[in-house]
PDB file of C-alpha atoms in Angstrom:
ATOM      1  CA  MET A 233     212.107   0.272  46.192  1.00  0.00           C
ATOM      2  CA  LYS A 234     214.485  -2.456  47.192  1.00  0.00           C
ATOM      3  CA  SER A 235     213.087  -6.039  46.527  1.00  0.00           C
ATOM      4  CA  VAL A 236     213.475  -6.739  50.448  1.00  0.00           C
ATOM      5  CA  ILE A 237     211.135  -4.037  51.126  1.00  0.00           C
ATOM      6  CA  LYS A 238     208.860  -4.929  48.181  1.00  0.00           C
ATOM      7  CA  LEU A 239     208.229  -8.453  49.273  1.00  0.00           C
ATOM      8  CA  PRO A 240     206.424  -7.594  52.851  1.00  0.00           C
ATOM      9  CA  PHE A 241     204.499  -4.848  51.250  1.00  0.00           C
ATOM     10  CA  LEU A 242     203.140  -7.154  48.352  1.00  0.00           C
ATOM     11  CA  ALA A 243     202.378  -9.842  50.751  1.00  0.00           C
ATOM     12  CA  LEU A 244     200.301  -7.255  52.929  1.00  0.00           C
ATOM     13  CA  LEU A 245     198.511  -5.977  49.873  1.00  0.00           C
ATOM     14  CA  ALA A 246     197.724  -9.503  48.890  1.00  0.00           C
ATOM     15  CA  VAL A 247     196.375 -10.412  52.447  1.00  0.00           C
ATOM     16  CA  PHE A 248     194.120  -7.212  52.251  1.00  0.00           C
ATOM     17  CA  VAL A 249     192.902  -8.013  48.540  1.00  0.00           C
ATOM     18  CA  LEU A 250     192.249 -11.600  49.403  1.00  0.00           C
ATOM     19  CA  THR A 251     190.273 -11.097  52.465  1.00  0.00           C
ATOM     20  CA  SER A 252     187.931  -8.678  50.715  1.00  0.00           C
ATOM     21  CA  CYS A 253     184.667 -10.479  50.166  1.00  0.00           C
ATOM     22  CA  THR A 254     180.893  -9.634  51.605  1.00  0.00           C
ATOM     23  CA  THR A 255     177.610 -11.185  52.328  1.00  0.00           C
ATOM     24  CA  ASP A 256     174.346  -9.868  53.412  1.00  0.00           C
ATOM     25  CA  SER A 257     175.306 -10.261  57.099  1.00  0.00           C
ATOM     26  CA  ILE A 258     177.924  -7.325  56.978  1.00  0.00           C
ATOM     27  CA  ASP A 259     176.562  -4.005  58.520  1.00  0.00           C
ATOM     28  CA  ASP A 260     177.086  -1.433  55.820  1.00  0.00           C
ATOM     29  CA  LYS A 261     176.182   2.109  57.229  1.00  0.00           C
ATOM     30  CA  THR A 262     177.547   4.021  54.215  1.00  0.00           C
ATOM     31  CA  ASP A 263     175.037   3.260  51.518  1.00  0.00           C
ATOM     32  CA  ALA A 264     173.747   6.549  50.232  1.00  0.00           C
ATOM     33  CA  VAL A 265     174.468   6.333  46.561  1.00  0.00           C
ATOM     34  CA  GLU A 266     172.440   5.394  43.322  1.00  0.00           C
ATOM     35  CA  LEU A 267     173.448   2.757  41.052  1.00  0.00           C
ATOM     36  CA  ASN A 268     174.603   3.835  37.690  1.00  0.00           C
ATOM     37  CA  LEU A 269     173.608   0.853  35.701  1.00  0.00           C
ATOM     38  CA  VAL A 270     174.928   0.419  32.221  1.00  0.00           C
ATOM     39  CA  ALA A 271     174.546  -2.524  29.759  1.00  0.00           C
ATOM     40  CA  GLN A 272     178.199  -4.002  29.262  1.00  0.00           C
ATOM     41  CA  GLU A 273     179.271  -6.544  26.658  1.00  0.00           C
ATOM     42  CA  ALA A 274     181.234  -9.375  28.169  1.00  0.00           C
ATOM     43  CA  LYS A 275     185.087  -9.164  27.836  1.00  0.00           C
ATOM     44  CA  ASP A 276     187.195 -12.178  27.234  1.00  0.00           C
ATOM     45  CA  ILE A 277     188.562 -12.077  30.844  1.00  0.00           C
ATOM     46  CA  GLU A 278     185.085 -11.964  32.258  1.00  0.00           C
ATOM     47  CA  ILE A 279     183.963 -15.046  30.311  1.00  0.00           C
ATOM     48  CA  ASP A 280     187.082 -16.779  31.330  1.00  0.00           C
ATOM     49  CA  ILE A 281     186.514 -16.087  34.945  1.00  0.00           C
ATOM     50  CA  LEU A 282     182.886 -17.309  34.932  1.00  0.00           C
ATOM     51  CA  GLU A 283     183.860 -20.366  33.174  1.00  0.00           C
ATOM     52  CA  LEU A 284     186.825 -21.044  35.534  1.00  0.00           C
ATOM     53  CA  ILE A 285     184.304 -20.629  38.543  1.00  0.00           C
ATOM     54  CA  ASN A 286     181.797 -22.810  37.159  1.00  0.00           C
ATOM     55  CA  ASP A 287     184.449 -25.409  36.217  1.00  0.00           C
ATOM     56  CA  TYR A 288     185.580 -25.232  39.824  1.00  0.00           C
ATOM     57  CA  ARG A 289     182.006 -25.563  41.225  1.00  0.00           C
ATOM     58  CA  LEU A 290     181.242 -28.451  38.911  1.00  0.00           C
ATOM     59  CA  SER A 291     184.738 -30.264  40.181  1.00  0.00           C
ATOM     60  CA  LEU A 292     183.109 -30.149  43.665  1.00  0.00           C
ATOM     61  CA  GLY A 293     179.806 -31.679  42.543  1.00  0.00           C
ATOM     62  CA  LEU A 294     178.085 -28.082  42.742  1.00  0.00           C
ATOM     63  CA  ASN A 295     175.584 -26.659  40.258  1.00  0.00           C
ATOM     64  CA  PRO A 296     176.956 -24.392  37.669  1.00  0.00           C
ATOM     65  CA  LEU A 297     175.748 -20.738  37.916  1.00  0.00           C
ATOM     66  CA  ASN A 298     173.969 -18.704  35.217  1.00  0.00           C
ATOM     67  CA  ASP A 299     175.114 -15.390  34.240  1.00  0.00           C
ATOM     68  CA  MET A 300     172.654 -12.641  34.490  1.00  0.00           C
ATOM     69  CA  SER A 301     172.857  -9.264  32.636  1.00  0.00           C
ATOM     70  CA  VAL A 302     171.314  -7.118  35.746  1.00  0.00           C
ATOM     71  CA  VAL A 303     173.895  -8.720  38.055  1.00  0.00           C
ATOM     72  CA  LYS A 304     176.736  -7.740  35.442  1.00  0.00           C
ATOM     73  CA  SER A 305     175.417  -3.974  35.218  1.00  0.00           C
ATOM     74  CA  VAL A 306     175.347  -3.873  39.018  1.00  0.00           C
ATOM     75  CA  ALA A 307     178.981  -5.372  39.151  1.00  0.00           C
ATOM     76  CA  PHE A 308     180.028  -2.859  36.747  1.00  0.00           C
ATOM     77  CA  SER A 309     178.742   0.081  38.582  1.00  0.00           C
ATOM     78  CA  HIS A 310     180.860  -1.044  41.526  1.00  0.00           C
ATOM     79  CA  THR A 311     184.084  -1.715  39.611  1.00  0.00           C
ATOM     80  CA  ASP A 312     183.650   1.711  38.030  1.00  0.00           C
ATOM     81  CA  TYR A 313     183.311   3.183  41.555  1.00  0.00           C
ATOM     82  CA  MET A 314     186.352   1.370  42.782  1.00  0.00           C
ATOM     83  CA  ILE A 315     188.387   2.717  39.819  1.00  0.00           C
ATOM     84  CA  ASP A 316     187.176   6.339  40.513  1.00  0.00           C
ATOM     85  CA  ASN A 317     188.296   5.880  44.109  1.00  0.00           C
ATOM     86  CA  ASP A 318     191.376   4.048  43.509  1.00  0.00           C
ATOM     87  CA  GLN A 319     190.699   1.437  45.946  1.00  0.00           C
ATOM     88  CA  VAL A 320     189.250  -2.007  46.416  1.00  0.00           C
ATOM     89  CA  SER A 321     186.169  -2.044  48.596  1.00  0.00           C
ATOM     90  CA  HIS A 322     182.588  -3.295  49.376  1.00  0.00           C
ATOM     91  CA  ASP A 323     181.265   0.277  49.852  1.00  0.00           C
ATOM     92  CA  ASN A 324     177.480   0.584  49.201  1.00  0.00           C
ATOM     93  CA  PHE A 325     177.257  -3.263  49.223  1.00  0.00           C
ATOM     94  CA  TYR A 326     173.744  -2.840  50.488  1.00  0.00           C
ATOM     95  CA  THR A 327     172.624  -0.659  47.743  1.00  0.00           C
ATOM     96  CA  ARG A 328     173.698  -3.347  45.350  1.00  0.00           C
ATOM     97  CA  SER A 329     172.119  -6.193  47.519  1.00  0.00           C
ATOM     98  CA  ASN A 330     168.760  -4.367  47.782  1.00  0.00           C
ATOM     99  CA  TYR A 331     168.805  -3.418  44.224  1.00  0.00           C
ATOM    100  CA  LEU A 332     169.260  -7.072  43.095  1.00  0.00           C
ATOM    101  CA  LYS A 333     166.690  -8.181  45.678  1.00  0.00           C
ATOM    102  CA  ALA A 334     164.110  -5.810  44.242  1.00  0.00           C
ATOM    103  CA  ASN A 335     164.950  -6.167  40.561  1.00  0.00           C
ATOM    104  CA  ALA A 336     166.649  -9.575  39.864  1.00  0.00           C
ATOM    105  CA  GLY A 337     164.501 -11.742  42.460  1.00  0.00           C
ATOM    106  CA  ALA A 338     167.427 -12.236  44.666  1.00  0.00           C
ATOM    107  CA  LYS A 339     166.925 -13.666  48.115  1.00  0.00           C
ATOM    108  CA  LYS A 340     170.708 -13.737  48.949  1.00  0.00           C
ATOM    109  CA  VAL A 341     173.515 -11.650  47.555  1.00  0.00           C
ATOM    110  CA  SER A 342     177.411 -11.976  48.082  1.00  0.00           C
ATOM    111  CA  GLU A 343     180.447 -10.458  46.187  1.00  0.00           C
ATOM    112  CA  ASN A 344     184.088 -10.988  45.792  1.00  0.00           C
ATOM    113  CA  VAL A 345     186.194  -7.963  44.695  1.00  0.00           C
ATOM    114  CA  ALA A 346     190.063  -7.883  43.793  1.00  0.00           C
ATOM    115  CA  TYR A 347     192.492  -5.582  42.265  1.00  0.00           C
ATOM    116  CA  GLY A 348     195.720  -5.985  40.208  1.00  0.00           C
ATOM    117  CA  TYR A 349     195.567  -9.513  38.845  1.00  0.00           C
ATOM    118  CA  SER A 350     196.413  -9.708  35.207  1.00  0.00           C
ATOM    119  CA  SER A 351     194.440 -12.821  34.170  1.00  0.00           C
ATOM    120  CA  ALA A 352     191.298 -14.753  34.719  1.00  0.00           C
ATOM    121  CA  GLU A 353     193.423 -17.680  36.050  1.00  0.00           C
ATOM    122  CA  THR A 354     195.190 -15.600  38.551  1.00  0.00           C
ATOM    123  CA  VAL A 355     192.332 -13.841  40.169  1.00  0.00           C
ATOM    124  CA  VAL A 356     190.340 -17.161  40.270  1.00  0.00           C
ATOM    125  CA  LYS A 357     193.256 -18.954  41.898  1.00  0.00           C
ATOM    126  CA  ALA A 358     193.607 -16.236  44.449  1.00  0.00           C
ATOM    127  CA  TRP A 359     189.946 -16.295  45.366  1.00  0.00           C
ATOM    128  CA  ILE A 360     190.072 -20.086  45.888  1.00  0.00           C
ATOM    129  CA  LYS A 361     192.965 -19.940  48.024  1.00  0.00           C
ATOM    130  CA  SER A 362     191.199 -17.386  50.309  1.00  0.00           C
ATOM    131  CA  GLU A 363     188.800 -18.933  52.820  1.00  0.00           C
ATOM    132  CA  GLY A 364     186.221 -16.172  52.482  1.00  0.00           C
ATOM    133  CA  HIS A 365     186.206 -15.953  48.797  1.00  0.00           C
ATOM    134  CA  ARG A 366     186.227 -19.551  48.317  1.00  0.00           C
ATOM    135  CA  GLY A 367     183.118 -19.796  50.502  1.00  0.00           C
ATOM    136  CA  THR A 368     181.379 -17.460  48.191  1.00  0.00           C
ATOM    137  CA  ILE A 369     182.392 -19.382  45.145  1.00  0.00           C
ATOM    138  CA  GLU A 370     181.226 -22.531  46.688  1.00  0.00           C
ATOM    139  CA  GLY A 371     178.071 -20.962  48.050  1.00  0.00           C
ATOM    140  CA  ASP A 372     174.344 -21.720  47.524  1.00  0.00           C
ATOM    141  CA  PHE A 373     173.732 -19.478  44.456  1.00  0.00           C
ATOM    142  CA  THR A 374     172.020 -19.675  41.158  1.00  0.00           C
ATOM    143  CA  ASN A 375     173.350 -16.814  39.288  1.00  0.00           C
ATOM    144  CA  PHE A 376     176.418 -14.577  39.008  1.00  0.00           C
ATOM    145  CA  ASP A 377     178.187 -12.184  36.756  1.00  0.00           C
ATOM    146  CA  ILE A 378     181.475 -10.089  36.778  1.00  0.00           C
ATOM    147  CA  SER A 379     182.860  -6.767  35.904  1.00  0.00           C
ATOM    148  CA  ALA A 380     186.478  -6.516  34.981  1.00  0.00           C
ATOM    149  CA  GLU A 381     187.845  -3.075  34.155  1.00  0.00           C
ATOM    150  CA  LYS A 382     191.275  -1.412  33.797  1.00  0.00           C
ATOM    151  CA  ASN A 383     192.138   1.785  35.463  1.00  0.00           C
ATOM    152  CA  ASP A 384     194.325   4.542  33.616  1.00  0.00           C
ATOM    153  CA  ASN A 385     197.377   2.428  34.706  1.00  0.00           C
ATOM    154  CA  GLY A 386     196.169  -0.607  33.051  1.00  0.00           C
ATOM    155  CA  ARG A 387     195.513  -2.465  36.334  1.00  0.00           C
ATOM    156  CA  TRP A 388     192.455  -4.774  36.589  1.00  0.00           C
ATOM    157  CA  TYR A 389     189.553  -4.069  39.188  1.00  0.00           C
ATOM    158  CA  PHE A 390     187.010  -7.048  39.536  1.00  0.00           C
ATOM    159  CA  THR A 391     183.588  -7.180  41.105  1.00  0.00           C
ATOM    160  CA  ASN A 392     182.207 -10.747  40.984  1.00  0.00           C
ATOM    161  CA  ILE A 393     178.535 -10.711  42.254  1.00  0.00           C
ATOM    162  CA  PHE A 394     176.635 -14.038  43.277  1.00  0.00           C
ATOM    163  CA  ILE A 395     172.884 -14.328  43.958  1.00  0.00           C
ATOM    164  CA  LYS A 396     170.620 -16.909  44.920  1.00  0.00           C
ATOM    165  CA  LYS A 397     167.068 -16.625  43.359  1.00  0.00           C
TER     166      LYS A 397
END
């Protein structure tokens, strides 16, 4: 593909990925799946993302968020789902939200998703540049965690879930 054609395509893709965040206010009629929860050990990229988000929150005078293994497991189930379906989405958000409300004491749940970024710095910068994602990062939450997984082609998928207890 010529670079002239690639640039508009990449810009369109970036807009789609950067506008992909959700909160409890979105009406999700497609929830009909069970969560496949698996305990995951944190990867370096995930630890870096959590630290960058907390550093950003602290720079604004906001409280740092605590990681939480059940949130990580729920995030992993969705990242795995996105890889299996080869698309970034918020499909089945209410299944995740309701699970965290029932099992993690969450009163409020939100998430940011992304695809294709190659480092913690690039995905966090992209989320901060996006009004919707930034709103989630700056939101009134107490806990969060993330799952970052590579597909068979080596591209990263990310699910970052935030909760307020």
